[in-house]
Short mmCIF file of C-alpha atoms in Angstrom, two decimals:
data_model
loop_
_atom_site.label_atom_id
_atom_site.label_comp_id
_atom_site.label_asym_id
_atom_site.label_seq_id
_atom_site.Cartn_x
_atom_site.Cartn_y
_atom_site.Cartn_z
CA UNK I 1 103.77 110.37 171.99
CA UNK I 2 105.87 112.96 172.08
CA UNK I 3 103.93 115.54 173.64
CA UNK I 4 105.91 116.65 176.66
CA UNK I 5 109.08 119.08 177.12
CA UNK I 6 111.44 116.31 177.96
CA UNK I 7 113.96 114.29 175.89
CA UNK I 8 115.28 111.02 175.25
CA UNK I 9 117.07 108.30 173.70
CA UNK I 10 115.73 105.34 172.34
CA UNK I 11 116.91 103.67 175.31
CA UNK I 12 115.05 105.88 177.45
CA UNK I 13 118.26 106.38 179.95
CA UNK I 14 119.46 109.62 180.52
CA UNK I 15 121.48 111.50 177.92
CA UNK I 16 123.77 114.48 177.77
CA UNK I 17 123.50 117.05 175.38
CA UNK I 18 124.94 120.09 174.24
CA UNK I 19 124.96 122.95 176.66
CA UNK I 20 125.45 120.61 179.69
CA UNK I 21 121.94 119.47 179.97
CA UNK I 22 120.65 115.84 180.80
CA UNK I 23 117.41 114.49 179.86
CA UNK I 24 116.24 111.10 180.98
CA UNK I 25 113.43 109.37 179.72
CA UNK I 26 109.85 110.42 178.27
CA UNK I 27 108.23 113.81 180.18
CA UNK I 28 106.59 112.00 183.83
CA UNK I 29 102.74 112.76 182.74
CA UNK I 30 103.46 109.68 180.19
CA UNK I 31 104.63 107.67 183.71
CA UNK I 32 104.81 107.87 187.02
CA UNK I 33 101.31 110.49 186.80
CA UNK I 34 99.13 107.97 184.42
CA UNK I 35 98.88 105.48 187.58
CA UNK I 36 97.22 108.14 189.98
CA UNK I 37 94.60 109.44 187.05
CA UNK I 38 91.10 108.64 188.06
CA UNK I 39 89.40 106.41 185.61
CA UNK I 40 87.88 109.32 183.62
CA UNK I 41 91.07 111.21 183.36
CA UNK I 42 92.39 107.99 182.14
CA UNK I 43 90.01 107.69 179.44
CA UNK I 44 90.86 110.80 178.16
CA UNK I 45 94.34 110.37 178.02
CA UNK I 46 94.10 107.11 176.44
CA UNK I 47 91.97 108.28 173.91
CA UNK I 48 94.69 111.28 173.11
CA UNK I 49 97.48 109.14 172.64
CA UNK I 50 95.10 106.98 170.52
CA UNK I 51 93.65 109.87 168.18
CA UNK I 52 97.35 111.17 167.97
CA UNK I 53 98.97 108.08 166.42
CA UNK I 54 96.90 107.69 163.17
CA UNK I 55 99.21 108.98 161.00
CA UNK I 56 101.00 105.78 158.32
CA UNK I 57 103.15 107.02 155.58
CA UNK I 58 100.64 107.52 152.82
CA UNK I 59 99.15 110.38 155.02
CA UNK I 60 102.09 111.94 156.13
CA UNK I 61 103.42 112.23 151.90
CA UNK I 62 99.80 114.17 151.95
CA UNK I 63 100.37 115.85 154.87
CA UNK I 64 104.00 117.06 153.65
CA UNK I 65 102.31 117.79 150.32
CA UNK I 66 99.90 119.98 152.15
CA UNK I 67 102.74 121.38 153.93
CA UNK I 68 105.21 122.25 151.04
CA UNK I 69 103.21 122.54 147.43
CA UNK I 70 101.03 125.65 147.29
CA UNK I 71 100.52 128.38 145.24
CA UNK I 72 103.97 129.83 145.56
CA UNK I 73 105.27 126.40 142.83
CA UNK I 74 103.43 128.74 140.26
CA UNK I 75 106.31 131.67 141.12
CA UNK I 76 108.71 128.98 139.51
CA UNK I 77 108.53 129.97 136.08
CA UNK I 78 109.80 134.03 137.48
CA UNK I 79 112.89 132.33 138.60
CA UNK I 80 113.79 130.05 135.43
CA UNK I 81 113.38 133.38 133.56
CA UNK I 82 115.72 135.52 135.81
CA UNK I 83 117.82 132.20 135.60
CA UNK I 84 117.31 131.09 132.72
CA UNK I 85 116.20 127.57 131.49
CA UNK I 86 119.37 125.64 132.09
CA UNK I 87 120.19 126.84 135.52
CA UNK I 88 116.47 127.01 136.25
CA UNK I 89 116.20 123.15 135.98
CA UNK I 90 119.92 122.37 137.27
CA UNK I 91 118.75 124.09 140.89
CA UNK I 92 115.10 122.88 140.74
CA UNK I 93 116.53 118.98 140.77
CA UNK I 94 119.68 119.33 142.54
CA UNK I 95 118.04 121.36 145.28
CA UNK I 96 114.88 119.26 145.64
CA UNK I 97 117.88 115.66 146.29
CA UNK I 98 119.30 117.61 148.63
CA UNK I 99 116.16 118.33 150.62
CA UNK I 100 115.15 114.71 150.28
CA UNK I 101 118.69 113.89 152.06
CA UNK I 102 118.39 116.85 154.52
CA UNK I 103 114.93 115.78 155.97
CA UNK I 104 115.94 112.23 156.05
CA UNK I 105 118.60 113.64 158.79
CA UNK I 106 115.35 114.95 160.53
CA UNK I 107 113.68 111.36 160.25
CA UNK I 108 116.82 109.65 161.89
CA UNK I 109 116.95 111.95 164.95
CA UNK I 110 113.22 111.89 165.29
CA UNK I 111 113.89 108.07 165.47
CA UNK I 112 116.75 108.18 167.69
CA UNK I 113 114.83 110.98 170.02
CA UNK I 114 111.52 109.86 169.62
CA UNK I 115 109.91 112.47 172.56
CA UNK I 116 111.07 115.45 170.07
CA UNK I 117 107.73 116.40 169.05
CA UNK I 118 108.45 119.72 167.54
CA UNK I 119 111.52 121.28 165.80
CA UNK I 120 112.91 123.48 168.57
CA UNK I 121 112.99 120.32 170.78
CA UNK I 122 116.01 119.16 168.44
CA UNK I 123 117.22 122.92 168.99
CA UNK I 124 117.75 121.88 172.61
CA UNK I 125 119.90 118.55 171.55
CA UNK I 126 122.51 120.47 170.22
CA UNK I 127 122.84 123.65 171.94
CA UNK I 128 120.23 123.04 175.32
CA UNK I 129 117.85 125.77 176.40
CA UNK I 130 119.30 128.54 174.49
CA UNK I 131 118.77 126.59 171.41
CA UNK I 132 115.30 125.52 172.26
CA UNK I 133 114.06 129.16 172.57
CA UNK I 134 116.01 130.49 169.67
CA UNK I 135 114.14 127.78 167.30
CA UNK I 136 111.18 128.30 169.19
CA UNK I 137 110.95 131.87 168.05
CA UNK I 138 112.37 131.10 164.59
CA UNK I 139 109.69 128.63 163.82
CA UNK I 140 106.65 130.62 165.64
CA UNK I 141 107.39 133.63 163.57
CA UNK I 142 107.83 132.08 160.12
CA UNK I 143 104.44 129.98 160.48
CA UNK I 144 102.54 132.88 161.71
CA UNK I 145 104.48 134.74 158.48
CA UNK I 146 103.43 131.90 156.06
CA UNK I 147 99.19 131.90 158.13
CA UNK I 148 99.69 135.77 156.72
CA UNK I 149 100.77 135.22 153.72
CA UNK I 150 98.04 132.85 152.62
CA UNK I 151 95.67 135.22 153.94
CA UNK I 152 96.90 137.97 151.35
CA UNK I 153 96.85 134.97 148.63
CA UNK I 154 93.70 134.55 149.01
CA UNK I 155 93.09 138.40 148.90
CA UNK I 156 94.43 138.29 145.55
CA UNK I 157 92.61 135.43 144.23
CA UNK I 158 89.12 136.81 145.42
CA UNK I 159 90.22 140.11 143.60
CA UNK I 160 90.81 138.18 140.45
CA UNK I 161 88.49 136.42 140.47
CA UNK I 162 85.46 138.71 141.30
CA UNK I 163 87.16 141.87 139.05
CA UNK I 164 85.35 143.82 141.81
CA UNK I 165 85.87 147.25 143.42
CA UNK I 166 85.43 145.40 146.54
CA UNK I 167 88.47 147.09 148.64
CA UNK I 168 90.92 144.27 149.50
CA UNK I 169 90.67 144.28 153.27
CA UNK I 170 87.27 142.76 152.97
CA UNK I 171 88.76 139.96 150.95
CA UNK I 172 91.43 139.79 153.54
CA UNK I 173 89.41 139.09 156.78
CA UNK I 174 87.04 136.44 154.16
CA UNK I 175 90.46 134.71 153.87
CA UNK I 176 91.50 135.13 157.53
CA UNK I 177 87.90 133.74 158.84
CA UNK I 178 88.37 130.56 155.76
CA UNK I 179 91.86 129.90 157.27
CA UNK I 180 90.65 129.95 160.87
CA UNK I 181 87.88 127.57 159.92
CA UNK I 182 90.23 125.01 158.38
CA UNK I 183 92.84 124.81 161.11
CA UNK I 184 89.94 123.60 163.45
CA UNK I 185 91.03 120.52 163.63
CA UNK I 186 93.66 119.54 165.37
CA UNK I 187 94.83 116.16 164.32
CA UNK I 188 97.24 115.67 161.42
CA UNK I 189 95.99 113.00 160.77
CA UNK I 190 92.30 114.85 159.75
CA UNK I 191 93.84 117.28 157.87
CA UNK I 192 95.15 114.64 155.62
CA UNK I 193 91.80 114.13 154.50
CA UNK I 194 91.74 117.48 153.50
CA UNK I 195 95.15 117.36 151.80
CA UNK I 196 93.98 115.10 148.71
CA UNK I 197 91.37 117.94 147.94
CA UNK I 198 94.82 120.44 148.28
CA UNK I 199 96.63 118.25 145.94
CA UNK I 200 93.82 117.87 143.46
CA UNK I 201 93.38 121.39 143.64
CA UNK I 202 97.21 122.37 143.10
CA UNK I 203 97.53 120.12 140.14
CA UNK I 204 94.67 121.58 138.34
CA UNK I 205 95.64 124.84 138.85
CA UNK I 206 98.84 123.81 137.14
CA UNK I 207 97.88 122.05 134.43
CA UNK I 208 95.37 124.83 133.40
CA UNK I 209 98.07 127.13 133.88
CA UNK I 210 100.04 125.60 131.31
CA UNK I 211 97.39 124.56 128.95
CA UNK I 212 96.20 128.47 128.51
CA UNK I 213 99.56 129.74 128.33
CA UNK I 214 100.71 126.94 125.69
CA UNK I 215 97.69 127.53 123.46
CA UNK I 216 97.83 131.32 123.64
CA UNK I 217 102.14 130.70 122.41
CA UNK I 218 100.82 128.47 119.66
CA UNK I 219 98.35 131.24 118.06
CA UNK I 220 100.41 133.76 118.34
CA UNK I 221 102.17 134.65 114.34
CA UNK I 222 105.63 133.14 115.35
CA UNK I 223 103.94 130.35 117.24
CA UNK I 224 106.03 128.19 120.03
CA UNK I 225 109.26 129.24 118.21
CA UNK I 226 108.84 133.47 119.07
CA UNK I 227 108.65 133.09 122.47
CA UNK I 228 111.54 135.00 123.97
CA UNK I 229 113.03 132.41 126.44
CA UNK I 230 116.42 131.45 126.88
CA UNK I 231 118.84 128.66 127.52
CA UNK I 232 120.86 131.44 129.95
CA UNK I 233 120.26 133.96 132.29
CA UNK I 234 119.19 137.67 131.57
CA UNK I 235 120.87 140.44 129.79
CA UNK I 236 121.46 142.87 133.30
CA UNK I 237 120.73 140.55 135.88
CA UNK I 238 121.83 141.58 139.24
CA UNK I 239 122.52 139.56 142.16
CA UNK I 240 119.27 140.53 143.96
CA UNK I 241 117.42 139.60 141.28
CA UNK I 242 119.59 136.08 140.94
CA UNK I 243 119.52 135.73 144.36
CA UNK I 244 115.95 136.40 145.31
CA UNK I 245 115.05 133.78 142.32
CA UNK I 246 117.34 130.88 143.62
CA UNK I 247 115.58 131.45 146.95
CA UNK I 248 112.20 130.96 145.30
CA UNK I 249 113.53 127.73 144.66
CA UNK I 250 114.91 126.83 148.06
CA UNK I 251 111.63 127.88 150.03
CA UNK I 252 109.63 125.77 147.68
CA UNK I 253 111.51 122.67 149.53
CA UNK I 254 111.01 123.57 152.86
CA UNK I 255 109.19 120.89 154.17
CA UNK I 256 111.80 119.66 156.83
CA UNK I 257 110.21 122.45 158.79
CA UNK I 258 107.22 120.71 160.07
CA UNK I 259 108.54 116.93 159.77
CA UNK I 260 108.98 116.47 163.36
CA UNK I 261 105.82 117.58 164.14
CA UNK I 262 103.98 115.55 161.70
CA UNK I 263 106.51 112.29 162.34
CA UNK I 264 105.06 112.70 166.18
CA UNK I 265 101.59 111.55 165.44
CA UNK I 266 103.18 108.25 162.91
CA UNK I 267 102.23 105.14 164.52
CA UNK I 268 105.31 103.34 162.46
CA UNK I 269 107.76 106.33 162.16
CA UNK I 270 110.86 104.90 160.89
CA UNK I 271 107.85 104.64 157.36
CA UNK I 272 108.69 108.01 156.79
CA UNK I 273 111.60 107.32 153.95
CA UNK I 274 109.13 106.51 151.78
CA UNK I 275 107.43 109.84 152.57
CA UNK I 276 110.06 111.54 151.86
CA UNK I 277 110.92 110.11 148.75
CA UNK I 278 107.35 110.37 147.60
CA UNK I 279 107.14 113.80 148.43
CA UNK I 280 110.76 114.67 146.91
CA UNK I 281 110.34 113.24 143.69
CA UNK I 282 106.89 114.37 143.08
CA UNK I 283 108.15 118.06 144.11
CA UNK I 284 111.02 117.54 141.67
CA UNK I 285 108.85 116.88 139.03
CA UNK I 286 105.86 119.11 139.39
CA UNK I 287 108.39 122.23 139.95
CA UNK I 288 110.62 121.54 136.89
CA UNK I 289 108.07 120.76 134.73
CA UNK I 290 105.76 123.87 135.84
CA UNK I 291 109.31 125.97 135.11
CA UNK I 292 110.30 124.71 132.58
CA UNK I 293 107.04 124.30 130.34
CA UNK I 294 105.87 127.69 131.29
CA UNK I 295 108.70 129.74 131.15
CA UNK I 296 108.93 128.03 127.38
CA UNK I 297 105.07 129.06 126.55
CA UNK I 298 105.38 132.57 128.14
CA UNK I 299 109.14 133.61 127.79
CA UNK I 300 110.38 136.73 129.85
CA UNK I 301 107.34 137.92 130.70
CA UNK I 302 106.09 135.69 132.78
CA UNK I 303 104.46 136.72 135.77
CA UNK I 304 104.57 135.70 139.21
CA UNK I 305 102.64 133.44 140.31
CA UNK I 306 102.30 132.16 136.55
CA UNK I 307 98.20 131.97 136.95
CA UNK I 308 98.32 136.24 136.13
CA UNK I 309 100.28 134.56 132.69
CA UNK I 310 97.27 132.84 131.74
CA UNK I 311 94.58 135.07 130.48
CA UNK I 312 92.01 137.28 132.41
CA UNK I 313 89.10 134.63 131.77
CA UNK I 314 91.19 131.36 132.84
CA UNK I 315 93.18 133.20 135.15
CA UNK I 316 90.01 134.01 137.19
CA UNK I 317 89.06 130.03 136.76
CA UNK I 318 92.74 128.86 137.75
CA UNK I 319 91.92 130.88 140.68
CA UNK I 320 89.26 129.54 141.70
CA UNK I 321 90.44 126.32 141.19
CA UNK I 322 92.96 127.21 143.18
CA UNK I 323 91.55 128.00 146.11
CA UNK I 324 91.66 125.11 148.44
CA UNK I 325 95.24 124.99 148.10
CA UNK I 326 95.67 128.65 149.43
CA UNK I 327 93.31 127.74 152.60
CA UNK I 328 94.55 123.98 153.21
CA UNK I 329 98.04 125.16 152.77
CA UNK I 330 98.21 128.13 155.17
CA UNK I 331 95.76 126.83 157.57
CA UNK I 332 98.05 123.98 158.52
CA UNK I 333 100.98 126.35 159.56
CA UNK I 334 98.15 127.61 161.92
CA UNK I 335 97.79 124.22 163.13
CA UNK I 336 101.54 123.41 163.68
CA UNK I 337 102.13 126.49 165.79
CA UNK I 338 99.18 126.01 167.76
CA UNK I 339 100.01 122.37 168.48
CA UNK I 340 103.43 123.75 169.49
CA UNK I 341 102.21 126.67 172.00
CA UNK I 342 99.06 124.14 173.04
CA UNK I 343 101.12 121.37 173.82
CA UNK I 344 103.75 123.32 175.68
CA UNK I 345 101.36 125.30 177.98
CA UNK I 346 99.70 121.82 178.97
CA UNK I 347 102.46 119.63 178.88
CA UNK I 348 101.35 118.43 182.06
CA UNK I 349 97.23 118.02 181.33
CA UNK I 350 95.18 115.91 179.59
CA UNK I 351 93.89 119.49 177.91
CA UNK I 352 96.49 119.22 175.41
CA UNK I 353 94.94 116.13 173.82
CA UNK I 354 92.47 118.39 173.05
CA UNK I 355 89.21 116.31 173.31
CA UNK I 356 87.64 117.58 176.80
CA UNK I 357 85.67 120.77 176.97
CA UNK I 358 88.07 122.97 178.25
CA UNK I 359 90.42 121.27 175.23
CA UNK I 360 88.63 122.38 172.75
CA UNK I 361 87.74 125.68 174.03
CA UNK I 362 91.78 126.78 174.56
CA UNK I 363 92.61 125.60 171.23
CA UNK I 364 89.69 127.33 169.33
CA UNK I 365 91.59 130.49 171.36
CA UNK I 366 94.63 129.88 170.48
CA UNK I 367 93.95 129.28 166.70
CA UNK I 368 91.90 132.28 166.72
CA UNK I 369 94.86 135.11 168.26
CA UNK I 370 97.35 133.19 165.67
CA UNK I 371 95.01 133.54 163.01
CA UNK I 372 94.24 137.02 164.09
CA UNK I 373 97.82 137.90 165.00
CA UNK I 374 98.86 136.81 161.06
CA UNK I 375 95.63 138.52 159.56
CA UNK I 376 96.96 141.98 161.13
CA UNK I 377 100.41 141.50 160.63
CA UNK I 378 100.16 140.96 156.63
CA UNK I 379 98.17 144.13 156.67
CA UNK I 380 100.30 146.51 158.98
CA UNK I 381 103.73 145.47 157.38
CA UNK I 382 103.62 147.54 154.15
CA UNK I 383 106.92 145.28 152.87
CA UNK I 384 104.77 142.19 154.20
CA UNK I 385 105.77 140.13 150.95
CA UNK I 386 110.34 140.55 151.72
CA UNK I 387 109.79 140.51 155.30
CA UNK I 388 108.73 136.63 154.26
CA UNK I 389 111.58 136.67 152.29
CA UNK I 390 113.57 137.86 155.04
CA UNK I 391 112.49 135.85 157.39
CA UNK I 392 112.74 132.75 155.32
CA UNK I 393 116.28 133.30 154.27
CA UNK I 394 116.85 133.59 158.21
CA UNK I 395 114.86 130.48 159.45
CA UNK I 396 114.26 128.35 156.22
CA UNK I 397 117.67 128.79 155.44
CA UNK I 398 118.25 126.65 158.74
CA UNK I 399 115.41 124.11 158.88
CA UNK I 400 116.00 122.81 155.56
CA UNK I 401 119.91 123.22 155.39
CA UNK I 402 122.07 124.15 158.17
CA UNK I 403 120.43 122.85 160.91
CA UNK I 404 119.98 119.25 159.51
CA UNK I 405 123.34 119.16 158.77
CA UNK I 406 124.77 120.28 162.32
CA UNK I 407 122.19 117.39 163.51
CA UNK I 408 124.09 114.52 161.91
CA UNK I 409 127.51 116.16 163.07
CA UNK I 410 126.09 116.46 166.59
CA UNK I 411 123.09 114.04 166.67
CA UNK I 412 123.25 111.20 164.00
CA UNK I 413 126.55 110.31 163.62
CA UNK I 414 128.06 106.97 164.68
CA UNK I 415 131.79 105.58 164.70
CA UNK I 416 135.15 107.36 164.20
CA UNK I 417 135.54 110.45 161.60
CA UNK I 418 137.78 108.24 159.63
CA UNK I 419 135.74 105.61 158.10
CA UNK I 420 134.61 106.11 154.35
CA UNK I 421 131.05 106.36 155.26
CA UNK I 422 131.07 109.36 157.53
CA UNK I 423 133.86 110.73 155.29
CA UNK I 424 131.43 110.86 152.54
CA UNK I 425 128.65 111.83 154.97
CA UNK I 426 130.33 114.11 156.26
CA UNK I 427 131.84 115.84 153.23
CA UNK I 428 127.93 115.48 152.24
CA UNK I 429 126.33 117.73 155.15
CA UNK I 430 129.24 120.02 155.16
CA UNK I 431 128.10 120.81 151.46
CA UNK I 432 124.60 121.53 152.96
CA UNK I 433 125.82 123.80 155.96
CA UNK I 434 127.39 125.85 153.40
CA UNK I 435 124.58 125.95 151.01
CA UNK I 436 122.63 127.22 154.47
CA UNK I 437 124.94 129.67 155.02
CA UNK I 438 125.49 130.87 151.91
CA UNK I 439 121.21 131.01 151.85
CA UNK I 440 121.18 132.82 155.12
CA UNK I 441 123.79 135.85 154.13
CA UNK I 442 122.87 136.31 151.07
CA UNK I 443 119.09 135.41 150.68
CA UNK I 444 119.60 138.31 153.55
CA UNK I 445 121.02 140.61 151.30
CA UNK I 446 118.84 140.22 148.29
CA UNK I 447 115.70 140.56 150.10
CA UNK I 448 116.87 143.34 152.50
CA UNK I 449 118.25 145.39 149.16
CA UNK I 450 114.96 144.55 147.20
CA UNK I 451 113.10 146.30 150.00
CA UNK I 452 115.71 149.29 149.61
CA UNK I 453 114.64 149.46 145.74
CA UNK I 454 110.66 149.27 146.11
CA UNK I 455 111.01 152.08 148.56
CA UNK I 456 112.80 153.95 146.39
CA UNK I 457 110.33 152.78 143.48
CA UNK I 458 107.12 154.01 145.86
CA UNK I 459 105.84 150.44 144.95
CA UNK I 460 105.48 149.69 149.01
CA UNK I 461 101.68 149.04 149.87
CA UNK I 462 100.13 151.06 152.68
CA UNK I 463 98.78 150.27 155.92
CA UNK I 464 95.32 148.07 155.16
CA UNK I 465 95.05 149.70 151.82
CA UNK I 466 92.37 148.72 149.44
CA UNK I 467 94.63 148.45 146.64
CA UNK I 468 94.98 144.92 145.70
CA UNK I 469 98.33 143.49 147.67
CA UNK I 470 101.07 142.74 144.81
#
């Protein structure tokens, strides 16, 4: 279990790594300190490593599912529309097989390094310290980003659904207190059983979705043959607006993000191909068909996310319907980051298995000032909605792309450079640094420019404003 700061090999000797470091073996609380536990400390740890390796494959797909597929799949049909339908299915496939292969290159250092419990751990691999803290903080902020942005989600959903003068920072600390109540538990592994009711939840949503919006096509005059879609992108489009929708795309395959930590609590990791095939394809399919079928039922018009496409009455049901996928989705960034602070502030303790008193009672803490922290950040920032973009064209850009690639340079390769499968290989992860890159600078750009424009529109919301967040 791969709870502890250290690092190692499969073989468990000592390793060198980039920026001069060595790490030898598993973190000494999983050795040398086990033998002089007393028998109750024992217990607990025993029981910690037990209730943290519960996860098999079929869980982590949910988990992953939990992770990636939310409400955001339903802003989909906004990009195929700036993109137009070709394009718009082109990227939605060719993106999702390249996020299949990129978090298989997290699955085969996890397996080489198996005491990397959490991303920046893999930071420190290639580039030591420096590169430990740097992922540290990239990760940190964009889950406590993503905690805040479900929390105005589900602001938005309570305001459509209720059609209520209720001013929206009520709604907003309702959401905060639901998403603090769901990341309670700690385990993976228990969340899981919450992620079928996520998945139910998301596919309904989706299917109602396009159900309302391809019966309210078919009795309009012209029927399915007037709606306004096209084959190519729109007349005027500018590269922000190209831009921000291919990165609508991207983030919607960002599960590599949490794979380590999830992988950590497997008790057969090297099961997590399947995972990741299961997840990949049924990403592929869900966001290409929810594209491509709505954009064809709505045309240009479309709204983002889709649900506001639907009607006022079914909108306010898809909500609904919708809402343990805002809650079970956001909550478990909570969880991730608070595993990742919890476990390195008692890397040395049995606290960190969290099932003692004082366990629980730092954890409950913990999730609280994250919760907190995201609850007052979404409502402070008044460009909350492209600081996310922002900040996932920084750090997504990197988990899903650049870094994976950099990891089977540095981490994952074997043999000489000149054999035909690491010249494929490597011609292969080269092609996803650059798509990284290319996300990073100018994902950057679009989102930094589109903040530029809705100043300059006065659409930018104010500091914990009623009005409903956009």
């Amino acid at each position: 279990m791969g709870f502890g700061d250290e690092i190692s090999g499969t073989d468990n000797k000592s390793q060198n790594v980039m920026g001069g470091e060595k790490y030898g073996g598993a973190a000494q609380f999983d050795g040398d300190l086990v033998e002089k536990m007393s028998e109750g400390e024992r217990n607990i740890y025993e029981a910690g490593i037990e209730k943290y390796n519960r996860l098999g494959w079929k869980r982590l797909t949910v988990v992953l599912i939990v992770e990636a597929i939310a409400l955001g799949s339903l802003s989909i049909p906004g990009s195929f529309a700036t993109l137009g339908m070709v394009a718009g299915v082109i990227l939605t496939v060719g993106l999702g097989f390249v996020a299949i292969y990129t978090s298989y290159v997290v699955g085969q250092v996890k397996l080489k390094f198996p005491d990397v419990a959490h991303y920046p751990e893999a930071g420190r691999l290639m580039f030591g310290r420096v590169g430990y803290e740097i992922v540290y903080v990239m990760l940190g902020l964009q889950l406590l980003l993503l905690t805040g942005s479900h929390c105005l989600t589900g602001t938005i959903a309570f305001i459509n659904i209720t059609e209520s003068g209720v001013c929206s920072v009520v709604f907003a600390v309702v959401s905060a207190i639901i998403l603090l109540l769901f990341a309670v538990p700690p385990s993976f592994a228990e969340m899981a059983i919450l992620g079928y009711v996520d998945f139910v939840s998301i596919i309904a949503a989706i299917l109602i979705t396009m159900i309302a919006t391809g019966i309210q096509a078919s009795d309009t005059t012209a029927g399915l043959s007037g709606v306004n879609w096209s084959a190519w992108p729109k007349e005027g489009i500018t590269f922000t607006d190209a831009f921000i929708a291919v990165t609508n795309i991207i983030f919607a395959y960002s599960f590599a993000m949490c794979q380590f930590s999830f992988m950590d609590e497997m008790h057969t990791p090297k099961d997590y191909v399947k995972s990741i095939w299961a997840l990949g394809l049924i990403e592929i399919v869900i966001y290409t068909l929810t594209g491509a079928l709505i954009y064809a039922f709505v045309g240009q018009d479309v709204q983002s996310p889709a649900l506001l496409s639907a009607g006022s009455m079914v909108k306010r049901v898809a909500f609904g319907i919708a809402l343990p996928v805002i809650f079970i989705s956001g909550s478990i960034n909570t969880v991730v980051l608070g595993r990742m602070i919890h476990g390195r502030i008692f890397k040395n303790s049995t606290i960190r298995f969290i099932n003692t008193k004082m366990g629980w009672i730092t954890w409950l803490v913990l999730i609280t000032v994250i919760t907190w922290l995201a609850f007052v950040i979404a409502e402070v920032i008044p460009f909350f909605s492209d600081l996310l973009s922002i900040s996932s064209s920084l750090f997504i850009s990197g988990f899903t792309f650049y870094f994976p690639a950099l990891m089977w340079f540095l981490l994952v390769r074997e043999g000489k450079w000149n054999t035909p499968k690491n010249l494929m290989l490597g011609a292969l992860n080269l092609c996803c640094l650059i798509i990284g890159l290319v996300t990073l600078g100018a994902g950057t750009y679009a989102s930094v420019d589109d903040i530029i424009l809705n100043y300059r529109d006065g659409s930018v919301r104010g500091v914990f404003t009623c009005a409903s967040p956009e």
